[in-house]
Structures are given as C-alpha cells and as structure tokens.
Amino acid sequence: MIYDYTLKANNGSDVALSDYKGKVLIFVNTATRCGFTPQYKELENMYEKYHSQGLEIIDIPCNQFMEQAPEDDAGIQRFCSLNYKTKFPRMKKADVNGENELPLYTFLKSQQRFKGFGNGLKATAMSLLLRKRDWHYKENSDIKWNFTKFLVDRQGNVIGRFEPTDSMKDLEAGVQNCL
C-alpha cells in the first residue's frame, strides 16, 4: 500500500506517506533542464487551486533521463522556488528506474504500467527518441521520461499514470474526480 513508504525530503528529513492518508496525491519525477520543465507552472497552479481541498503534489527530482537534473538538492529547490514559485513538497533527488530506484516507484509502476505517449508531435518525438535507446520500451513499466505523474486517490489507490506528453487538463480532471 502507498502509505507503507517513506521518502527523504530535500532537506534530508523523513517523510512518511502515511502522513498523507485521506489526501489526493500526485507523484511526479522532475528535472530542471528538460523540455517539460515548464509543467512546474501548471503543477503549481493545480496545487494552489486544489491544495485546500486535499491535493498534495510530491516532487521527486531525477537525473536519469539525459542528466537533466544536474543540480544538488539545494540547487533544485532554489531553481524551482525562483523560476516557478513552487510550494509543494520536494524530495531528495532519486532514481525511478533500475537497481537503485525508490521502492515507492517499484510499487507505483506495478500499479500503473506504461500505456503509450498518446498522439501529437511531442508523443511522436518521445517515441522516436526512446525507440533509439530501447526498441522494446513499450513492453516494460519503467518510467520513460521526466514529468511522469501518478495519481493516487484518497483511499491510497494508484488510479492513473500520466506521461509527460499527456494533457495537464486530463490530470486535472482526474484530480477533480478524486476530490
């Protein structure tokens, strides 16, 4: 269950996910130097709009995708505060795939597998990029890129996975349904 996990905040303190029982959660792996980094603005807008109704966004910076989060934890916090005025909780930089992945991500990926990037120019570009690196990328549940989001309802069920190419309006609609 989602509430069995503990993360490290960017300041090194423990964050028990059990503290978020009854909340709607979005887990997102982020990067400061990615083409999708402007999604921070939309995430912050969503946070401001729905936080008082029970939404929490948990930001987990990750440097696994073309090293697009090169800063240390303090640098990432500074970047997000200055450029996007984010107020939602930020964890320590961590891996979301591979032998050192956070156990939380092992669980999230087991609950919501990769279903594709959808349609459109960005979706096609992502598919082409990943196909060059791994012809069979569609066949595993790994996180494919920065700004993959998992939506968790108030009961702790992982009910959605949103790729970085998915519409933020679809994510917001999912949040509204959970609230």
Coordinates of N, CA and C in Angstrom, one line a residue:
M1 N 0.8 -1.2 0.0 CA 0.0 0.0 0.0 C 0.9 1.2 0.0
I2 N 0.4 2.3 -0.6 CA 1.2 3.5 -0.8 C 1.6 4.1 0.6
Y3 N 0.8 3.9 1.6 CA 1.2 4.5 2.9 C 2.3 3.8 3.7
D4 N 2.8 2.7 3.1 CA 3.8 1.9 3.7 C 5.2 2.5 3.5
Y5 N 5.3 3.5 2.6 CA 6.6 4.0 2.1 C 7.0 5.3 2.8
T6 N 8.3 5.5 2.9 CA 8.9 6.7 3.5 C 9.9 7.3 2.5
L7 N 9.8 8.6 2.3 CA 10.8 9.2 1.4 C 11.7 10.2 2.2
K8 N 12.7 10.7 1.5 CA 13.6 11.7 2.1 C 13.2 13.0 1.5
A9 N 12.9 14.0 2.4 CA 12.7 15.4 1.9 C 14.0 15.9 1.4
N10 N 13.9 17.0 0.6 CA 15.2 17.6 0.1 C 16.1 18.1 1.2
N11 N 15.6 18.3 2.4 CA 16.5 18.7 3.5 C 17.0 17.5 4.3
G12 N 16.6 16.2 3.8 CA 17.1 15.0 4.5 C 16.2 14.4 5.5
S13 N 15.2 15.1 5.9 CA 14.2 14.6 6.9 C 13.3 13.5 6.3
D14 N 12.9 12.6 7.1 CA 12.0 11.5 6.6 C 10.6 12.0 6.4
V15 N 9.9 11.5 5.3 CA 8.6 11.9 5.0 C 7.8 10.6 4.9
A16 N 7.0 10.3 5.9 CA 6.1 9.1 5.9 C 4.9 9.4 5.0
L17 N 4.7 8.5 4.0 CA 3.5 8.8 3.2 C 2.2 8.5 4.0
S18 N 2.3 7.8 5.1 CA 1.1 7.6 5.9 C 0.6 9.0 6.5
D19 N 1.4 10.0 6.5 CA 1.0 11.3 6.9 C 0.0 11.9 5.9
Y20 N -0.1 11.3 4.7 CA -0.9 11.9 3.7 C -2.2 11.1 3.5
K21 N -2.5 10.2 4.4 CA -3.8 9.4 4.3 C -4.9 10.4 4.2
G22 N -5.8 10.0 3.3 CA -7.0 10.8 3.1 C -6.8 12.0 2.1
K23 N -5.6 12.1 1.6 CA -5.3 13.2 0.6 C -5.3 12.6 -0.8
V24 N -5.5 13.4 -1.8 CA -5.3 13.0 -3.2 C -3.9 13.4 -3.5
L25 N -3.1 12.4 -4.0 CA -1.7 12.6 -4.3 C -1.3 12.6 -5.7
I26 N -0.4 13.4 -6.1 CA 0.3 13.3 -7.4 C 1.8 13.1 -7.1
F27 N 2.4 12.0 -7.6 CA 3.8 11.8 -7.5 C 4.4 12.1 -8.9
V28 N 5.4 13.0 -9.0 CA 6.0 13.3 -10.3 C 7.5 13.4 -10.2
N29 N 8.1 12.7 -11.1 CA 9.6 12.8 -11.2 C 9.9 14.0 -12.1
T30 N 10.8 14.8 -11.7 CA 11.0 16.1 -12.3 C 12.5 16.3 -12.7
A31 N 12.7 17.3 -13.5 CA 14.1 17.7 -13.9 C 14.0 19.2 -14.2
T32 N 15.1 19.9 -13.9 CA 15.2 21.3 -14.1 C 15.6 21.7 -15.5
R33 N 16.2 20.9 -16.3 CA 16.7 21.2 -17.6 C 16.0 20.5 -18.7
C34 N 14.8 20.1 -18.6 CA 14.0 19.3 -19.5 C 13.1 20.2 -20.3
G35 N 12.7 19.7 -21.5 CA 11.7 20.5 -22.3 C 10.4 20.5 -21.6
F36 N 10.1 19.6 -20.7 CA 8.8 19.5 -20.0 C 8.9 20.3 -18.7
T37 N 10.0 20.9 -18.3 CA 10.2 21.6 -17.1 C 9.1 22.7 -16.9
P38 N 8.6 23.4 -17.9 CA 7.5 24.4 -17.7 C 6.3 23.8 -17.1
Q39 N 6.1 22.4 -17.1 CA 5.0 21.8 -16.4 C 5.0 22.2 -14.9
Y40 N 6.1 22.6 -14.3 CA 6.1 23.0 -13.0 C 5.1 24.1 -12.7
K41 N 4.9 25.0 -13.7 CA 4.0 26.1 -13.6 C 2.5 25.6 -13.5
E42 N 2.2 24.6 -14.4 CA 0.9 24.0 -14.3 C 0.6 23.2 -13.1
L43 N 1.7 22.5 -12.6 CA 1.5 21.8 -11.4 C 1.3 22.7 -10.2
E44 N 2.1 23.8 -10.1 CA 1.9 24.8 -9.1 C 0.5 25.4 -9.1
N45 N 0.0 25.7 -10.3 CA -1.3 26.3 -10.4 C -2.4 25.3 -9.9
M46 N -2.2 24.0 -10.2 CA -3.1 23.0 -9.7 C -3.0 22.9 -8.2
Y47 N -1.8 22.9 -7.7 CA -1.6 22.8 -6.2 C -2.3 24.0 -5.5
E48 N -2.1 25.2 -6.0 CA -2.8 26.3 -5.4 C -4.3 26.2 -5.5
K49 N -4.8 25.7 -6.6 CA -6.2 25.6 -6.8 C -6.9 24.6 -5.9
Y50 N -6.2 23.4 -5.7 CA -6.9 22.3 -5.0 C -6.2 21.9 -3.7
H51 N -5.2 22.5 -3.3 CA -4.5 22.1 -2.0 C -5.4 22.2 -0.8
S52 N -6.2 23.2 -0.7 CA -7.1 23.4 0.4 C -8.2 22.3 0.4
Q53 N -8.4 21.7 -0.8 CA -9.4 20.6 -0.9 C -8.8 19.2 -0.6
G54 N -7.5 19.2 -0.4 CA -6.9 17.9 -0.1 C -5.9 17.4 -1.1
L55 N -5.4 18.2 -2.1 CA -4.4 17.7 -3.0 C -3.0 18.0 -2.5
E56 N -2.2 17.0 -2.6 CA -0.7 17.1 -2.4 C 0.0 16.7 -3.6
I57 N 1.0 17.4 -4.0 CA 1.9 17.0 -5.1 C 3.3 16.7 -4.4
I58 N 3.8 15.5 -4.7 CA 5.1 15.1 -4.2 C 6.1 15.1 -5.4
D59 N 7.0 16.0 -5.3 CA 8.0 16.2 -6.4 C 9.3 15.4 -6.1
I60 N 9.7 14.5 -7.0 CA 10.9 13.7 -6.8 C 11.8 13.9 -8.0
P61 N 12.8 14.9 -7.8 CA 13.7 15.1 -8.9 C 14.5 13.9 -9.2
C62 N 14.8 13.8 -10.5 CA 15.5 12.6 -11.0 C 16.5 13.0 -12.1
N63 N 17.6 12.5 -12.1 CA 18.7 12.8 -13.1 C 18.9 11.6 -14.1
Q64 N 18.0 10.7 -14.2 CA 18.2 9.5 -15.0 C 18.0 9.7 -16.5
F65 N 17.4 10.8 -16.9 CA 17.0 11.0 -18.3 C 17.8 12.1 -18.9
M66 N 18.9 11.7 -19.5 CA 19.9 12.6 -20.2 C 20.4 13.6 -19.2
E67 N 20.5 13.2 -17.9 CA 21.1 14.1 -16.9 C 20.6 15.5 -16.9
Q68 N 19.2 15.6 -16.9 CA 18.6 16.9 -17.0 C 18.2 17.5 -15.6
A69 N 18.7 16.9 -14.6 CA 18.6 17.5 -13.2 C 20.0 17.4 -12.6
P70 N 20.9 18.2 -13.1 CA 22.3 18.1 -12.6 C 22.6 18.8 -11.3
E71 N 21.7 19.6 -10.8 CA 22.0 20.3 -9.5 C 21.9 19.4 -8.3
D72 N 22.4 19.8 -7.2 CA 22.2 19.1 -6.0 C 20.8 19.5 -5.5
D73 N 20.4 18.9 -4.3 CA 19.0 19.1 -3.8 C 18.7 20.6 -3.5
A74 N 19.7 21.3 -3.0 CA 19.5 22.7 -2.6 C 19.4 23.5 -3.9
G75 N 20.2 23.2 -4.9 CA 20.1 23.9 -6.2 C 18.8 23.7 -6.9
I76 N 18.3 22.5 -6.8 CA 16.9 22.2 -7.4 C 15.9 23.0 -6.7
Q77 N 15.9 23.0 -5.4 CA 15.0 23.8 -4.6 C 15.0 25.3 -5.0
R78 N 16.2 25.8 -5.1 CA 16.4 27.2 -5.4 C 15.8 27.5 -6.8
F79 N 16.1 26.6 -7.8 CA 15.6 26.8 -9.2 C 14.1 26.8 -9.2
C80 N 13.5 25.9 -8.5 CA 12.0 25.8 -8.6 C 11.3 26.9 -7.8
S81 N 11.9 27.3 -6.7 CA 11.4 28.5 -6.0 C 11.5 29.8 -6.8
L82 N 12.6 30.0 -7.4 CA 12.9 31.2 -8.1 C 12.1 31.3 -9.4
N83 N 12.1 30.2 -10.2 CA 11.6 30.2 -11.5 C 10.1 29.9 -11.6
Y84 N 9.6 29.0 -10.7 CA 8.2 28.6 -10.8 C 7.4 28.8 -9.5
K85 N 8.1 29.4 -8.5 CA 7.4 29.7 -7.2 C 6.7 28.5 -6.6
T86 N 7.2 27.3 -6.8 CA 6.6 26.1 -6.3 C 6.6 26.0 -4.8
K87 N 5.4 25.6 -4.2 CA 5.3 25.4 -2.8 C 5.0 24.0 -2.4
F88 N 4.8 23.1 -3.3 CA 4.5 21.7 -3.0 C 5.8 21.0 -2.5
P89 N 5.7 19.9 -1.7 CA 6.9 19.3 -1.2 C 7.8 18.7 -2.2
R90 N 9.1 18.9 -2.0 CA 10.1 18.3 -2.9 C 11.0 17.4 -2.1
M91 N 11.2 16.2 -2.7 CA 12.0 15.2 -2.0 C 13.5 15.3 -2.5
K92 N 14.3 14.5 -2.0 CA 15.7 14.4 -2.4 C 15.7 13.8 -3.8
K93 N 16.7 14.2 -4.6 CA 16.9 13.6 -6.0 C 17.1 12.1 -5.8
A94 N 16.4 11.3 -6.7 CA 16.4 9.9 -6.6 C 16.2 9.2 -7.9
D95 N 16.5 7.9 -8.0 CA 16.3 7.1 -9.2 C 14.9 6.6 -9.2
V96 N 14.3 6.5 -10.4 CA 12.9 6.0 -10.5 C 12.9 4.7 -11.3
N97 N 14.0 4.3 -11.9 CA 14.2 3.1 -12.6 C 15.5 2.4 -12.1
G98 N 15.6 1.1 -12.3 CA 16.9 0.4 -12.2 C 17.1 -0.1 -10.7
E99 N 18.3 -0.6 -10.5 CA 18.6 -1.2 -9.3 C 18.6 -0.3 -8.1
N100 N 18.7 1.0 -8.3 CA 18.7 1.9 -7.1 C 17.4 2.7 -7.1
E101 N 16.4 2.2 -7.8 CA 15.1 3.0 -7.8 C 14.5 3.0 -6.4
L102 N 13.7 4.1 -6.2 CA 13.0 4.1 -4.9 C 12.0 3.0 -4.9
P103 N 11.9 2.3 -3.7 CA 10.8 1.3 -3.6 C 9.4 1.8 -3.9
L104 N 9.2 3.1 -3.6 CA 7.9 3.7 -4.0 C 7.6 3.5 -5.5
Y105 N 8.7 3.8 -6.3 CA 8.5 3.7 -7.7 C 8.3 2.3 -8.2
T106 N 8.9 1.3 -7.6 CA 8.6 -0.1 -7.9 C 7.1 -0.3 -7.7
F107 N 6.6 0.1 -6.6 CA 5.2 0.0 -6.3 C 4.3 0.7 -7.4
L108 N 4.6 2.0 -7.6 CA 3.8 2.8 -8.5 C 3.7 2.1 -9.9
K109 N 4.9 1.7 -10.4 CA 4.9 1.1 -11.7 C 4.2 -0.2 -11.8
S110 N 4.1 -0.9 -10.7 CA 3.4 -2.2 -10.6 C 1.9 -2.0 -10.7
Q111 N 1.5 -0.8 -10.2 CA 0.0 -0.5 -10.2 C -0.5 0.2 -11.5
Q112 N 0.4 0.9 -12.2 CA 0.0 1.6 -13.4 C 1.2 1.4 -14.4
R113 N 1.0 0.6 -15.4 CA 2.0 0.4 -16.4 C 2.0 1.5 -17.5
F114 N 3.1 1.5 -18.2 CA 3.2 2.5 -19.4 C 2.1 2.1 -20.4
K115 N 1.4 3.0 -20.9 CA 0.3 2.8 -21.9 C 0.6 3.5 -23.2
G116 N 1.7 4.2 -23.3 CA 2.0 5.0 -24.5 C 2.0 6.5 -24.3
F117 N 2.5 7.2 -25.3 CA 2.6 8.6 -25.2 C 1.4 9.4 -25.8
G118 N 0.4 8.7 -26.3 CA -0.7 9.3 -26.9 C -0.4 9.8 -28.4
N119 N -1.0 10.9 -28.8 CA -0.9 11.4 -30.1 C -0.3 12.8 -30.1
G120 N 0.2 13.2 -31.3 CA 0.7 14.5 -31.4 C 2.2 14.5 -31.6
L121 N 2.7 15.7 -31.9 CA 4.1 15.9 -32.2 C 5.1 15.5 -31.1
K122 N 4.8 15.9 -29.8 CA 5.6 15.6 -28.7 C 5.6 14.1 -28.5
A123 N 4.4 13.4 -28.6 CA 4.3 12.0 -28.4 C 5.1 11.2 -29.5
T124 N 5.1 11.7 -30.7 CA 5.9 11.1 -31.8 C 7.4 11.2 -31.5
A125 N 7.8 12.4 -31.1 CA 9.2 12.7 -30.8 C 9.7 11.8 -29.6
M126 N 8.9 11.7 -28.6 CA 9.3 10.8 -27.5 C 9.4 9.4 -27.9
S127 N 8.5 8.9 -28.7 CA 8.5 7.5 -29.2 C 9.8 7.3 -30.0
L128 N 10.1 8.2 -30.9 CA 11.3 8.1 -31.7 C 12.6 8.1 -30.9
L129 N 12.6 9.0 -29.9 CA 13.8 9.0 -29.0 C 14.0 7.7 -28.2
L130 N 12.9 7.3 -27.7 CA 13.0 6.0 -26.8 C 13.3 4.8 -27.7
R131 N 12.7 4.8 -28.9 CA 12.9 3.6 -29.7 C 14.4 3.5 -30.1
K132 N 15.1 4.6 -30.2 CA 16.5 4.6 -30.5 C 17.3 3.9 -29.3
R133 N 16.9 4.2 -28.1 CA 17.5 3.7 -26.9 C 17.1 2.3 -26.6
D134 N 15.9 1.9 -26.8 CA 15.4 0.6 -26.5 C 14.2 0.3 -27.4
W135 N 14.4 -0.6 -28.3 CA 13.3 -0.9 -29.3 C 12.1 -1.4 -28.6
H136 N 12.2 -2.0 -27.5 CA 11.1 -2.7 -26.7 C 10.6 -1.8 -25.6
Y137 N 10.8 -0.5 -25.6 CA 10.5 0.3 -24.5 C 9.0 0.2 -24.1
K138 N 8.1 0.0 -25.0 CA 6.7 -0.1 -24.7 C 6.3 -1.3 -23.9
E139 N 7.2 -2.3 -23.8 CA 6.8 -3.5 -23.2 C 7.2 -3.6 -21.7
N140 N 7.7 -2.6 -21.1 CA 8.0 -2.6 -19.7 C 7.4 -1.4 -19.0
S141 N 7.3 -1.4 -17.7 CA 6.6 -0.4 -17.0 C 7.5 0.8 -16.5
D142 N 8.7 0.7 -16.9 CA 9.7 1.7 -16.5 C 9.2 3.2 -16.8
I143 N 9.6 4.1 -16.0 CA 9.4 5.5 -16.3 C 10.2 5.8 -17.5
K144 N 9.6 6.5 -18.5 CA 10.2 6.7 -19.8 C 10.9 8.1 -19.8
W145 N 10.4 9.0 -19.0 CA 11.0 10.4 -19.1 C 10.6 11.2 -17.9
N146 N 11.2 12.4 -17.8 CA 10.8 13.3 -16.8 C 9.3 13.7 -16.8
F147 N 8.8 14.1 -15.7 CA 7.4 14.6 -15.6 C 6.4 13.5 -15.9
T148 N 6.7 12.3 -15.5 CA 5.6 11.2 -15.5 C 4.9 11.4 -14.1
K149 N 3.6 11.4 -14.2 CA 2.8 11.6 -13.0 C 2.0 10.4 -12.6
F150 N 1.9 10.1 -11.3 CA 1.0 9.1 -10.8 C -0.1 9.7 -9.9
L151 N -1.3 9.4 -10.2 CA -2.4 10.0 -9.4 C -2.9 8.9 -8.4
V152 N -3.0 9.3 -7.1 CA -3.5 8.4 -6.1 C -4.7 9.0 -5.4
D153 N -5.8 8.2 -5.3 CA -7.0 8.7 -4.7 C -6.9 8.7 -3.1
R154 N -7.9 9.2 -2.5 CA -8.0 9.4 -1.1 C -7.8 8.1 -0.3
Q155 N -8.1 7.0 -0.9 CA -8.0 5.7 -0.3 C -6.6 5.0 -0.5
G156 N -5.8 5.7 -1.2 CA -4.4 5.2 -1.4 C -4.3 4.3 -2.7
N157 N -5.3 4.3 -3.5 CA -5.2 3.6 -4.8 C -4.6 4.4 -5.9
V158 N -3.6 3.7 -6.6 CA -3.0 4.4 -7.7 C -3.9 4.3 -8.9
I159 N -4.6 5.3 -9.2 CA -5.6 5.2 -10.2 C -5.3 5.7 -11.6
G160 N -4.1 6.4 -11.8 CA -3.7 6.9 -13.1 C -2.2 7.1 -13.2
R161 N -1.8 7.0 -14.4 CA -0.4 7.3 -14.8 C -0.5 8.2 -16.0
F162 N 0.2 9.4 -15.9 CA 0.1 10.4 -16.9 C 1.5 10.6 -17.4
E163 N 1.8 10.4 -18.7 CA 3.1 10.6 -19.2 C 3.3 12.1 -19.5
P164 N 4.5 12.5 -19.6 CA 4.8 14.0 -19.8 C 4.1 14.6 -21.0
T165 N 3.7 13.7 -22.0 CA 3.1 14.2 -23.2 C 1.6 14.3 -23.0
D166 N 1.0 13.7 -21.9 CA -0.4 13.8 -21.7 C -0.8 15.2 -21.3
S167 N -2.1 15.5 -21.6 CA -2.6 16.8 -21.3 C -2.7 17.0 -19.8
M168 N -2.3 18.2 -19.3 CA -2.4 18.5 -17.9 C -3.9 18.7 -17.6
K169 N -4.7 19.0 -18.6 CA -6.2 19.1 -18.3 C -6.7 17.7 -18.0
D170 N -6.2 16.6 -18.6 CA -6.6 15.3 -18.2 C -6.2 15.0 -16.8
L171 N -5.0 15.3 -16.4 CA -4.6 15.1 -15.0 C -5.5 15.9 -14.0
E172 N -5.8 17.2 -14.4 CA -6.6 18.0 -13.5 C -8.0 17.4 -13.4
A173 N -8.5 16.8 -14.5 CA -9.9 16.2 -14.4 C -9.8 15.0 -13.5
G174 N -8.7 14.2 -13.5 CA -8.6 13.1 -12.6 C -8.5 13.6 -11.2
V175 N -7.8 14.7 -10.9 CA -7.7 15.2 -9.6 C -9.2 15.6 -9.1
Q176 N -9.9 16.3 -10.0 CA -11.2 16.8 -9.6 C -12.1 15.6 -9.3
N177 N -12.0 14.5 -10.0 CA -12.8 13.3 -9.8 C -12.5 12.7 -8.4
C178 N -11.3 12.8 -8.0 CA -10.8 12.3 -6.7 C -11.2 13.1 -5.5
L179 N -11.3 14.5 -5.8 CA -11.6 15.4 -4.7 C -13.1 15.3 -4.4

